[in-house]
Coordinates of C-alpha atoms and ligand atoms in Angstrom, one line a residue:
X916 CA 15.5 31.6 -21.1
X917 CA 14.9 30.7 -24.8
X918 CA 12.0 32.0 -26.9
X919 CA 10.3 33.2 -23.7
X920 CA 10.6 29.6 -22.2
X921 CA 12.7 28.9 -19.2
X922 CA 15.3 26.2 -19.1
X923 CA 13.5 23.0 -18.2
X924 CA 10.1 24.1 -19.8
X925 CA 8.9 21.5 -22.3
X926 CA 6.0 20.0 -24.3
X927 CA 5.2 16.3 -24.3
X928 CA 2.2 14.2 -25.3
X929 CA 1.6 12.8 -21.8
X930 CA 2.7 14.0 -18.4
X931 CA 2.7 11.5 -15.6
X932 CA 3.0 12.9 -12.1
X933 CA 4.5 10.5 -9.5
X934 CA 6.6 7.4 -10.1
X935 CA 4.9 4.6 -8.2
X936 CA 3.6 1.4 -9.9
X937 CA 0.5 3.1 -11.3
X938 CA 2.5 6.0 -12.7
X939 CA 5.2 3.9 -14.3
X940 CA 2.5 1.5 -15.8
X941 CA 0.9 4.6 -17.3
X942 CA 4.2 5.9 -18.6
X943 CA 5.1 2.5 -20.0
X944 CA 1.8 2.0 -21.8
X945 CA 1.8 5.5 -23.2
X946 CA 5.4 5.3 -24.3
X947 CA 4.9 1.9 -25.8
X948 CA 2.1 3.4 -27.9
X949 CA 4.5 5.9 -29.3
X950 CA 3.5 8.8 -27.1
X951 CA 6.2 11.2 -26.0
X952 CA 5.9 10.8 -22.2
X953 CA 7.5 12.4 -19.2
X954 CA 7.4 11.2 -15.6
X955 CA 7.8 13.9 -13.0
X956 CA 8.8 12.8 -9.5
X957 CA 9.1 15.1 -6.5
X958 CA 12.1 13.3 -4.9
X959 CA 15.4 12.2 -6.2
X960 CA 14.2 8.6 -6.2
X961 CA 11.5 6.7 -8.1
X962 CA 9.0 4.3 -6.7
X963 CA 7.4 6.0 -3.7
X964 CA 5.5 3.6 -1.4
X965 CA 5.2 1.2 -4.3
X966 CA 9.0 0.6 -4.0
X967 CA 8.5 -0.3 -0.3
X968 CA 5.7 -2.7 -1.0
X969 CA 5.4 -6.4 -1.3
X970 CA 4.3 -5.7 -4.9
X971 CA 1.4 -8.1 -4.7
X972 CA -0.8 -7.0 -7.5
X973 CA -4.5 -7.9 -7.2
X974 CA -5.1 -8.4 -10.9
X975 CA -7.7 -11.2 -11.2
X976 CA -8.4 -13.6 -14.1
X977 CA -5.1 -13.1 -15.9
X978 CA -2.7 -15.4 -17.8
X979 CA -0.6 -15.6 -14.6
X980 CA -3.3 -17.2 -12.5
X981 CA -4.0 -19.5 -15.5
X982 CA -0.3 -20.6 -15.6
X983 CA -0.6 -21.4 -11.9
X984 CA -3.8 -23.4 -12.6
X985 CA -5.6 -21.7 -9.8
X986 CA -9.1 -21.7 -11.2
X987 CA -9.4 -18.0 -10.7
X988 CA -11.6 -16.0 -13.1
X989 CA -12.9 -12.6 -13.8
X990 CA -16.4 -13.9 -12.9
X991 CA -15.2 -15.1 -9.5
X992 CA -13.5 -11.8 -8.8
X993 CA -16.7 -9.9 -9.8
X994 CA -18.8 -12.0 -7.4
X995 CA -16.3 -11.3 -4.7
X996 CA -16.1 -7.5 -5.3
X997 CA -19.9 -7.3 -5.6
X998 CA -20.3 -9.2 -2.3
X999 CA -17.9 -6.8 -0.5
X1000 CA -18.7 -3.4 -2.1
X1001 CA -22.1 -3.9 -3.7
X1002 CA -22.7 -2.0 -7.0
X1003 CA -21.4 1.3 -5.9
X1004 CA -18.6 2.1 -8.4
X1005 CA -19.8 -0.7 -10.6
X1006 CA -18.6 1.0 -13.8
X1007 CA -15.1 1.3 -12.4
X1008 CA -15.2 -2.2 -11.1
X1009 CA -16.2 -3.6 -14.5
X1010 CA -13.5 -1.5 -16.2
X1011 CA -11.0 -2.9 -13.7
X1012 CA -12.1 -6.5 -14.2
X1013 CA -12.1 -6.2 -18.0
X1014 CA -8.8 -4.5 -18.3
X1015 CA -6.7 -6.5 -15.7
X1016 CA -6.1 -9.5 -18.0
X1017 CA -5.4 -7.4 -21.0
X1018 CA -2.9 -5.3 -19.0
X1019 CA -1.0 -8.2 -17.7
X1020 CA -0.8 -9.8 -21.1
X1021 CA 0.5 -6.5 -22.5
X1022 CA 3.0 -6.0 -19.7
X1023 CA 4.3 -9.6 -20.0
X1024 CA 4.7 -9.0 -23.7
X1025 CA 7.7 -6.9 -22.8
X1026 CA 10.8 -8.9 -22.0
X1027 CA 11.5 -6.7 -19.0
X1028 CA 8.2 -7.6 -17.1
X1029 CA 7.5 -11.1 -15.7
X1030 CA 5.0 -12.0 -13.0
X1031 CA 4.2 -15.1 -11.0
X1032 CA 1.3 -16.1 -8.7
X1033 CA 2.2 -16.2 -5.1
X1034 CA -0.1 -17.5 -2.3
X1035 CA -1.6 -14.8 0.0
X1036 CA -5.2 -15.2 0.9
X1037 CA -7.9 -12.7 0.0
X1038 CA -8.9 -10.8 3.0
X1039 CA -12.7 -11.4 3.5
X1040 CA -14.8 -14.5 3.6
X1041 CA -17.3 -13.9 0.8
X1042 CA -18.4 -15.6 -2.4
X1043 CA -15.7 -15.6 -5.1
X1044 CA -12.9 -15.4 -2.5
X1045 CA -9.7 -17.2 -3.3
X1046 CA -8.5 -18.8 -0.1
X1047 CA -5.0 -19.2 -1.4
X1048 CA -5.1 -15.7 -3.0
X1049 CA -5.0 -14.5 -6.5
X1050 CA -2.5 -11.8 -6.5
X1051 CA 0.6 -11.8 -8.8
X1052 CA 4.1 -10.5 -8.0
X1053 CA 7.0 -9.5 -10.2
X1054 CA 10.0 -11.8 -10.4
X1055 CA 13.1 -10.6 -8.7
X1056 CA 15.4 -8.4 -10.9
X1057 CA 19.2 -8.7 -10.9
X1058 CA 20.8 -5.3 -10.3
X1059 CA 22.8 -5.4 -13.5
X1060 CA 19.7 -5.5 -15.6
X1061 CA 19.0 -1.9 -14.7
X1062 CA 22.4 -0.5 -15.4
X1063 CA 22.5 3.3 -14.7
X1064 CA 18.8 3.3 -13.8
X1065 CA 19.6 1.4 -10.6
X1066 CA 20.5 4.5 -8.6
X1067 CA 17.1 5.9 -9.3
X1068 CA 15.1 3.2 -7.6
X1069 CA 14.1 4.0 -4.1
X1070 CA 15.7 1.5 -1.6
X1071 CA 13.5 -1.0 0.2
X1072 CA 11.8 0.2 3.3
X1073 CA 14.1 -1.7 5.6
X1074 CA 17.1 0.1 4.1
X1075 CA 15.5 3.5 3.5
X1076 CA 14.1 3.8 7.1
X1077 CA 16.5 1.8 9.2
X1078 CA 19.7 1.1 7.2
X1079 CA 19.1 -2.6 7.1
X1080 CA 19.6 -4.9 4.1
X1081 CA 22.3 -5.0 1.5
X1082 CA 22.3 -2.2 -1.2
X1083 CA 23.6 -4.6 -3.9
X1084 CA 21.0 -7.3 -3.3
X1085 CA 18.8 -8.2 -6.3
X1086 CA 15.7 -6.0 -6.6
X1087 CA 12.8 -7.8 -5.0
X1088 CA 9.1 -7.1 -4.5
X1089 CA 8.2 -3.4 -4.9
X1090 CA 11.7 -2.5 -6.1
X1091 CA 11.5 -5.3 -8.7
X1092 CA 8.2 -3.9 -9.9
X1093 CA 9.5 -0.4 -10.2
X1094 CA 12.7 -1.5 -11.7
X1095 CA 11.0 -3.6 -14.4
X1096 CA 8.5 -1.0 -15.3
X1097 CA 11.2 1.7 -15.5
X1098 CA 13.4 -0.5 -17.6
X1099 CA 10.5 -1.3 -20.0
X1100 CA 9.4 2.3 -20.2
X1101 CA 12.9 3.8 -20.9
X1102 CA 13.6 1.1 -23.5
X1103 CA 10.7 2.4 -25.6
X1104 CA 12.8 5.5 -26.3
X1105 CA 9.7 7.6 -25.7
X1106 CA 9.8 8.1 -21.9
X1107 CA 11.8 10.7 -20.0
X1108 CA 12.1 10.7 -16.3
X1109 CA 12.6 14.0 -14.4
X1110 CA 13.3 13.7 -10.7
X1111 CA 13.2 16.5 -8.2
X1112 CA 10.2 18.0 -10.0
X1113 CA 7.6 18.8 -7.4
X1114 CA 4.3 19.5 -9.2
X1115 CA 2.3 22.1 -7.4
X1116 CA -0.1 23.5 -10.0
X1117 CA -2.1 22.5 -13.0
X1118 CA -2.2 24.7 -16.1
X1119 CA -5.6 25.2 -17.8
X1120 CA -6.8 26.7 -21.1
X1121 CA -10.5 27.1 -21.7
X1122 CA -11.3 24.6 -18.9
X1123 CA -8.9 22.0 -20.2
X1124 CA -5.8 20.8 -18.3
X1125 CA -2.9 21.5 -20.6
X1126 CA 0.1 21.1 -18.3
X1127 CA 1.7 21.4 -14.9
X1128 CA 3.9 23.7 -13.0
X1129 CA 6.7 22.1 -11.1
X1130 CA 9.3 23.3 -8.6
X1131 CA 12.8 22.1 -9.2
X1132 CA 16.1 22.8 -7.5
X1133 CA 16.7 25.3 -10.3
X1134 CA 13.4 27.1 -10.2
X1135 CA 9.9 26.7 -11.3
X1136 CA 9.2 25.1 -14.7
X1137 CA 6.1 24.6 -16.8
X1138 CA 5.5 21.5 -18.8
X1139 CA 2.7 21.2 -21.3
X1140 CA 0.9 18.0 -22.4
X1141 CA -0.7 17.6 -25.8
X1142 CA -2.9 14.7 -24.8
X1143 CA -3.3 14.7 -21.0
X1144 CA -1.9 14.8 -17.5
X1145 CA -2.1 11.7 -15.3
X1146 CA -1.9 12.3 -11.5
X1147 CA -0.5 9.2 -9.8
X1148 CA 1.4 10.9 -7.0
X1149 CA 0.1 9.0 -3.9
X1150 CA -2.4 10.3 -1.4
X1151 CA -2.1 12.8 1.4
X1152 CA -1.0 10.5 4.2
X1153 CA 2.1 12.6 4.8
X1154 CA 0.2 15.8 5.6
X1155 CA -1.2 16.2 9.1
X1156 CA -3.2 19.3 8.2
X1157 CA -5.1 17.5 5.3
X1158 CA -5.5 14.4 7.5
X1159 CA -7.1 16.6 10.3
X1160 CA -9.3 18.5 7.8
X1161 CA -10.7 15.2 6.4
X1162 CA -10.8 13.2 9.7
X1163 CA -8.2 10.6 8.8
X1164 CA -7.1 9.0 12.1
X1165 CA -3.5 8.1 12.7
X1166 CA -0.8 10.6 11.7
X1167 CA 1.8 11.5 9.2
X1168 CA 4.5 10.2 11.5
X1169 CA 2.9 6.7 11.4
X1170 CA 2.2 6.4 7.7
X1171 CA 4.3 3.8 5.9
X1172 CA 4.8 6.1 2.8
X1173 CA 8.4 7.4 2.4
X1174 CA 9.0 10.6 4.4
X1175 CA 8.2 13.9 2.7
X1176 CA 6.6 12.4 -0.4
X1177 CA 2.8 12.1 -0.4
X1178 CA 1.5 15.3 1.0
X1179 CA -1.6 15.8 -1.3
X1180 CA -0.1 18.5 -3.6
X1181 CA -2.0 17.2 -6.6
X1182 CA -5.2 16.8 -4.6
X1183 CA -5.0 20.5 -3.7
X1184 CA -4.1 21.5 -7.2
X1185 CA -7.0 19.6 -8.7
X1186 CA -9.5 20.8 -6.2
X1187 CA -8.4 24.4 -6.9
X1188 CA -9.5 23.9 -10.5
X1189 CA -12.9 22.4 -9.6
X1190 CA -12.2 18.6 -9.1
X1191 CA -14.5 16.6 -6.8
X1192 CA -13.3 14.3 -4.1
X1193 CA -14.7 11.3 -2.2
X1194 CA -13.9 8.9 0.6
X1195 CA -11.6 11.4 2.2
X1196 CA -11.5 9.9 5.7
X1197 CA -10.3 6.5 4.4
X1198 CA -6.9 4.8 4.3
X1199 CA -5.4 1.4 3.7
X1200 CA -5.0 0.7 7.4
X1201 CA -2.6 -1.5 9.3
X1202 CA -1.4 -1.9 12.9
X1203 CA 2.0 -0.3 13.5
X1204 CA 4.5 -1.2 16.1
X1205 CA 5.7 2.2 17.4
X1206 CA 9.4 2.6 16.8
X1207 CA 11.9 4.4 19.0
X1208 CA 12.2 7.2 16.5
X1209 CA 8.4 7.9 16.6
X1210 CA 7.6 6.3 13.3
X1211 CA 5.7 3.0 13.0
X1212 CA 6.5 -0.4 11.6
X1213 CA 3.8 -2.2 9.5
X1214 CA 2.9 -5.1 11.7
X1215 CA 1.1 -8.2 10.4
X1216 CA 1.1 -12.0 10.4
X1217 CA 1.0 -12.7 14.1
X1218 CA 2.4 -16.1 15.1
X1219 CA 1.5 -15.6 18.8
X1220 CA 0.7 -13.1 21.4
X1221 CA -2.5 -11.2 21.9
X1222 CA -3.5 -7.6 21.7
X1223 CA -5.1 -5.6 24.6
X1224 CA -6.6 -2.1 24.7
X1225 CA -6.3 0.5 27.4
X1226 CA -8.6 -1.6 29.7
X1227 CA -6.4 -4.7 29.4
X1228 CA -8.9 -6.6 27.3
X1229 CA -8.8 -8.2 23.9
X1230 CA -10.9 -6.4 21.4
X1231 CA -10.4 -8.3 18.1
X1232 CA -9.1 -11.4 16.4
X1233 CA -5.4 -10.4 16.3
X1234 CA -4.9 -12.5 13.2
X1235 CA -7.3 -10.4 11.1
X1236 CA -6.0 -9.1 7.8
X1237 CA -4.1 -6.0 8.7
X1238 CA -6.6 -3.4 7.3
X1239 CA -9.3 -4.9 9.4
X1240 CA -7.1 -5.1 12.5
X1241 CA -6.2 -1.5 11.8
X1242 CA -9.9 -0.5 11.8
X1243 CA -10.4 -2.5 15.1
X1244 CA -7.4 -0.6 16.5
X1245 CA -8.8 2.7 15.5
X1246 CA -12.1 1.9 17.4
X1247 CA -10.3 0.6 20.5
X1248 CA -9.4 2.5 23.7
X1249 CA -5.8 3.6 23.5
X1250 CA -3.2 2.6 24.2
X1251 CA -3.1 -0.8 22.6
X1252 CA -0.3 -3.3 23.2
X1253 CA 0.8 -6.6 21.6
X1254 CA 1.5 -8.8 24.7
X1255 CA 3.7 -11.8 24.2
X1256 CA 5.9 -14.2 26.1
X1257 CA 9.4 -15.5 25.7
X1258 CA 8.5 -18.4 23.5
X1259 CA 10.5 -16.8 20.6
X1260 CA 13.3 -15.7 22.9
X1261 CA 12.0 -12.1 23.3
X1262 CA 11.4 -11.5 19.6
X1263 CA 8.0 -10.2 18.5
X1264 CA 5.9 -13.1 17.2
X1265 CA 4.9 -11.1 14.1
X1266 CA 6.3 -9.7 10.9
X1267 CA 7.3 -6.0 11.2
X1268 CA 8.4 -3.9 8.3
X1269 CA 11.1 -2.7 9.0
X1270 CA 12.2 -5.5 11.4
X1271 CA 12.2 -4.7 15.1
X1272 CA 15.3 -4.6 17.3
X1273 CA 14.2 -5.7 20.7
X1274 CA 17.1 -4.1 22.6
X1275 CA 16.4 -0.7 21.0
X1276 CA 12.7 -0.9 21.7
X1277 CA 13.3 -1.9 25.4
X1278 CA 15.8 0.9 25.8
X1279 CA 13.4 3.4 24.3
X1280 CA 10.4 2.2 26.3
X1281 CA 8.3 1.4 23.2
X1282 CA 8.5 -2.2 24.5
X1283 CA 8.5 -3.2 28.1
X1284 CA 9.5 -6.5 29.7
X1285 CA 8.4 -7.9 33.1
X1286 CA 8.8 -11.1 35.0
X1287 CA 5.1 -11.3 35.8
X1288 CA 1.8 -10.2 34.3
X1289 CA 0.9 -7.8 37.1
X1290 CA 4.2 -6.0 36.7
X1291 CA 3.7 -5.9 32.9
X1292 CA 0.2 -4.4 33.5
X1293 CA 1.7 -1.7 35.7
X1294 CA 4.3 -0.8 33.0
X1295 CA 1.6 -0.4 30.3
X1296 CA -0.9 1.3 32.6
X1297 CA -3.8 -1.3 32.4
X1298 CA -5.6 -2.9 35.4
X1299 CA -3.5 -5.9 36.6
X1300 CA -6.6 -8.1 37.2
X1301 CA -7.9 -7.4 33.8
X1302 CA -4.7 -8.4 32.1
X1303 CA -4.4 -11.5 34.2
X1304 CA -8.0 -12.5 33.3
X1305 CA -7.4 -11.8 29.6
X1306 CA -4.3 -14.0 29.5
X1307 CA -5.9 -16.8 31.6
X1308 CA -9.0 -16.8 29.3
X1309 CA -6.9 -16.8 26.2
X1310 CA -4.7 -19.7 27.5
X1311 CA -7.9 -21.6 28.1
X1312 CA -8.9 -21.0 24.4
X1313 CA -5.4 -22.1 23.4
X1314 CA -6.0 -25.4 25.2
X1315 CA -9.4 -26.1 23.6
X1316 CA -8.4 -24.6 20.2
X1317 CA -11.5 -22.4 20.1
X1318 CA -11.4 -18.6 20.6
X1319 CA -15.0 -18.1 21.8
X1320 CA -14.6 -14.3 21.9
X1321 CA -13.0 -13.4 18.6
X1322 CA -12.8 -16.6 16.5
X1323 CA -9.0 -16.4 15.9
X1324 CA -7.8 -19.2 13.7
X1325 CA -11.1 -19.9 12.0
X1326 CA -10.2 -18.2 8.7
X1327 CA -7.6 -19.3 6.1
X1328 CA -6.0 -15.9 6.4
X1329 CA -5.4 -16.3 10.1
X1330 CA -3.8 -19.7 9.5
X1331 CA -1.6 -18.5 6.6
X1332 CA 0.9 -16.9 9.0
X1333 CA 0.6 -19.4 11.9
X1334 CA 3.5 -21.6 12.8
X1335 CA 1.9 -24.9 12.2
X1336 CA 5.1 -27.0 12.6
X1337 CA 5.5 -26.2 16.3
X1338 CA 1.9 -25.5 17.4
X1339 CA 1.5 -26.4 21.0
X1340 CA -2.2 -26.9 20.9
X1341 CA -5.0 -27.8 18.5
X1342 CA -5.3 -24.3 16.9
X1343 CA -1.9 -22.9 15.7
X1344 CA -3.2 -19.3 15.9
X1345 CA -3.9 -19.7 19.7
X1346 CA -0.5 -20.0 21.3
X1347 CA -0.6 -19.8 25.1
X1348 CA 1.3 -17.0 27.0
X1349 CA 3.0 -18.9 29.8
X1350 CA 6.7 -18.4 29.4
X1351 CA 8.0 -15.4 31.4
X1352 CA 9.4 -12.9 31.1
X1353 CA 6.5 -11.2 29.4
X1354 CA 6.6 -8.3 26.9
X1355 CA 4.3 -5.6 25.6
X1356 CA 4.9 -3.7 22.4
X1357 CA 3.1 -0.4 21.9
X1358 CA 0.8 -0.4 18.9
X1359 CA -0.4 2.6 16.9
X1360 CA -2.7 3.0 13.9
X1361 CA -0.5 3.1 10.8
X1362 CA -1.5 3.2 7.1
X1363 CA -0.2 2.2 3.7
X1364 CA -1.5 5.4 2.2
X1365 CA -4.8 7.3 2.1
X1366 CA -7.6 5.8 0.1
X1367 CA -9.9 8.7 -0.7
X1368 CA -9.0 11.4 -3.2
X1369 CA -10.1 12.7 -6.6
X1370 CA -13.4 11.3 -8.0
X1371 CA -12.7 9.5 -11.2
X1372 CA -14.8 7.6 -13.8
X1373 CA -14.1 4.3 -15.6
X1374 CA -11.6 5.9 -17.9
X1375 CA -9.8 7.4 -14.8
X1376 CA -10.9 10.8 -15.9
X1377 CA -11.0 13.2 -12.9
X1378 CA -14.6 14.4 -12.3
X1379 CA -15.5 18.0 -11.4
X1380 CA -17.8 19.1 -8.8
X1381 CA -20.4 19.6 -11.6
X1382 CA -20.2 15.8 -12.2
X1383 CA -18.6 16.0 -15.6
X1384 CA -15.0 15.1 -16.5
X1385 CA -12.3 17.7 -16.2
X1386 CA -10.8 17.6 -19.8
X1387 CA -7.2 16.5 -20.0
X1388 CA -7.0 15.4 -16.3
X1389 CA -6.7 11.8 -15.1
X1390 CA -5.9 10.2 -11.8
X1391 CA -4.9 6.7 -10.5
X1392 CA -3.6 5.1 -7.3
X1393 CA -4.0 6.9 -4.0
X1394 CA -4.4 10.3 -5.7
X1395 CA -7.9 9.0 -6.6
X1396 CA -10.6 7.6 -4.5
X1397 CA -10.7 3.8 -4.7
X1398 CA -13.8 2.1 -6.1
X1399 CA -13.4 -0.5 -3.3
X1400 CA -14.8 2.0 -0.8
X1401 CA -14.2 1.1 2.8
X1402 CA -13.1 -2.5 2.1
X1403 CA -9.6 -3.9 1.4
X1404 CA -10.5 -7.0 -0.6
X1405 CA -7.2 -8.6 -0.9
X1406 CA -3.4 -8.3 -1.2
X1407 CA -2.4 -6.1 -4.0
X1408 CA -5.6 -4.1 -4.5
X1409 CA -3.9 -0.7 -4.0
X1410 CA -1.2 -1.4 -6.6
X1411 CA -3.3 -3.6 -8.9
X1412 CA -6.0 -0.9 -9.2
X1413 CA -3.4 1.8 -9.6
X1414 CA -1.8 0.0 -12.6
X1415 CA -5.1 -0.7 -14.3
X1416 CA -6.5 2.8 -14.0
X1417 CA -3.2 4.4 -15.1
X1418 CA -3.2 2.2 -18.2
X1419 CA -6.9 3.0 -18.9
X1420 CA -6.1 6.7 -18.5
X1421 CA -3.5 6.8 -21.2
X1422 CA -5.6 4.7 -23.4
X1423 CA -8.4 7.3 -23.2
X1424 CA -6.0 10.2 -23.7
X1425 CA -4.9 8.7 -27.0
X1426 CA -8.5 8.3 -28.4
Ligands
FAD1493 P1 3.3 5.9 -4.3 O1 3.7 4.6 -4.8 O2 3.6 6.4 -3.0 O3 3.9 6.9 -5.4 C1 3.7 8.3 -5.3 C2 4.9 9.1 -5.8 O4 4.5 10.4 -6.1 C3 6.0 9.2 -4.8 O5 7.3 8.8 -5.4 C4 6.0 10.7 -4.4 O6 7.3 11.2 -4.1 C5 5.5 11.3 -5.7 N1 4.9 12.6 -5.5 C6 4.1 13.0 -4.5 N2 3.8 14.3 -4.6 C7 4.4 14.7 -5.8 C8 4.4 16.0 -6.4 N3 3.9 17.0 -6.0 N4 5.1 16.0 -7.6 C9 5.7 14.9 -8.1 N5 5.8 13.7 -7.5 C10 5.1 13.6 -6.3 N6 0.0 -2.5 -1.9 C11 -0.3 -3.5 -2.7 O7 -1.1 -3.4 -3.6 N7 0.5 -4.7 -2.7 C12 1.4 -4.9 -1.7 O8 2.1 -6.0 -1.7 C13 1.7 -3.9 -0.8 N8 2.6 -4.1 0.2 C14 3.0 -3.0 0.9 C15 4.0 -3.2 1.8 C16 4.5 -2.1 2.5 C17 5.7 -2.3 3.5 C18 3.9 -0.8 2.4 C19 4.4 0.4 3.1 C20 2.8 -0.7 1.5 C21 2.3 -1.7 0.8 N9 1.3 -1.6 -0.1 C22 1.0 -2.7 -0.9 C23 0.5 -0.3 -0.3 C24 1.0 0.3 -1.6 O9 2.4 0.3 -1.7 C25 0.6 1.8 -1.7 O10 -0.7 2.1 -1.2 C26 0.7 2.2 -3.2 O11 2.0 1.8 -3.7 C27 0.5 3.6 -3.4 O12 0.7 3.9 -4.8 P2 0.7 5.3 -5.4 O13 1.1 5.2 -6.8 O14 -0.7 5.9 -5.1 O15 1.7 6.1 -4.5

């Protein structure tokens, strides 16, 4: 203790809580503006779910889309968002659309940050949609560019959750985004990173947020902020009590966020000082293949198979964008199964993150295999005649190329993942199930983070229950409620919006 302050206490211009893509964008822009900035991360590793991600950033109308000659524009993105969400949240939508191109230009002005456009269709058929997609991704980052910072970046989900992948491989996707932002922020000389600082409380003076209280392995410390505190510490997907309180289906065991990270600490802390919340029952949903350890693997991009509910019937177009398939799954009778045949040698005809090991699943009973459909139906507890009817009807659709029930294969998103080279019929999304043995993989409702949270305005200021801003307090990413409401417009909206609102937050702090 020095001068009444404990070891670890400090004063900075800006405090950023969390270390995902939004947090590090906020830290980088603040530090690049000359503000003394500290990043506080609960775990020993930086990046959170953002490090696990594909790092698609839905940032429309930027120089990256222009370089790719896509014909994307802010106007087209505005038309698309208006068609999907209406004018609720219009001020935040406009702030997002206006700032996205500026932000990308600014980030790419730093030699550490480079993006490119990558095809991945927008998720909903509506005016302004880009069928090939408009999201941008960071270029891979060689490990040596990061030097000593490398050990701070959270491993990819395949490695973190199931020990797969090589630790020395170049940083790709979410790790590349985190690595690049971290590199750029630390090179400013104005950003400090403190890991193992779990922020649990907000300090206030005369109604203004002036700092935070954080638990560290060495005790509790207080850090004060001259300009503001940005909360970008994920949602509350990892906390079953908060999920139950707000009616969020699924469960902490099935979320794709890293274990023991996003448990709503900052939501609780902000609510305690009068912050308002909205959209609290929402999440960025996805189907999950249940894994032998009880967790879930994000499942998307089906190349074959079909999905049945507890009655043995299909209930949706299985090729739907994952958030929409997740919503269909939430509404379906449990249990749901992805039923497939041996066309791919017993492998799941879908992408799973982390990848699935068929032998482990079969041994654990999370997948079952049978020589006939009636036997498979018995294993998964659905009526045998219903499953047989479902498969026969589906195989009929595969022969004609038309899914009269759920229209699978009619949308560019459906076809994006289909195996068009080896399609047995006229519609590559409708692949018959006719090669025994048959398999069924248990599906659960997983998520990529909760989507409701603190109410914010167009400057990312946290709003109080009285409707006015809480001075000194800002939020971005899944700590805040998304202006996109109950729709997931396209790949990269969680991260793209987190980055933009984090940057707007620090810009407002400095005014
Ligand atoms: P996070 O990135 O999870 O960061 C929160 C951080 O805050 C964590 O490091 C956590 O430890 C820390 N924290 C929590 N509590 C505290 C506390 N009390 N004190 C200090 N620190 C704390 N989205 C996209 O937009 N594009 C994609 O391509 C994409 N692909 C995905 C792929 C996968 C496999 C997964 C799992 C998700 C994907 N998502 C994608 C979703 C996206 O990654 C998340 O929704 C988003 O990254 C959440 O960002 P965040 O900043 O809110 O939280």
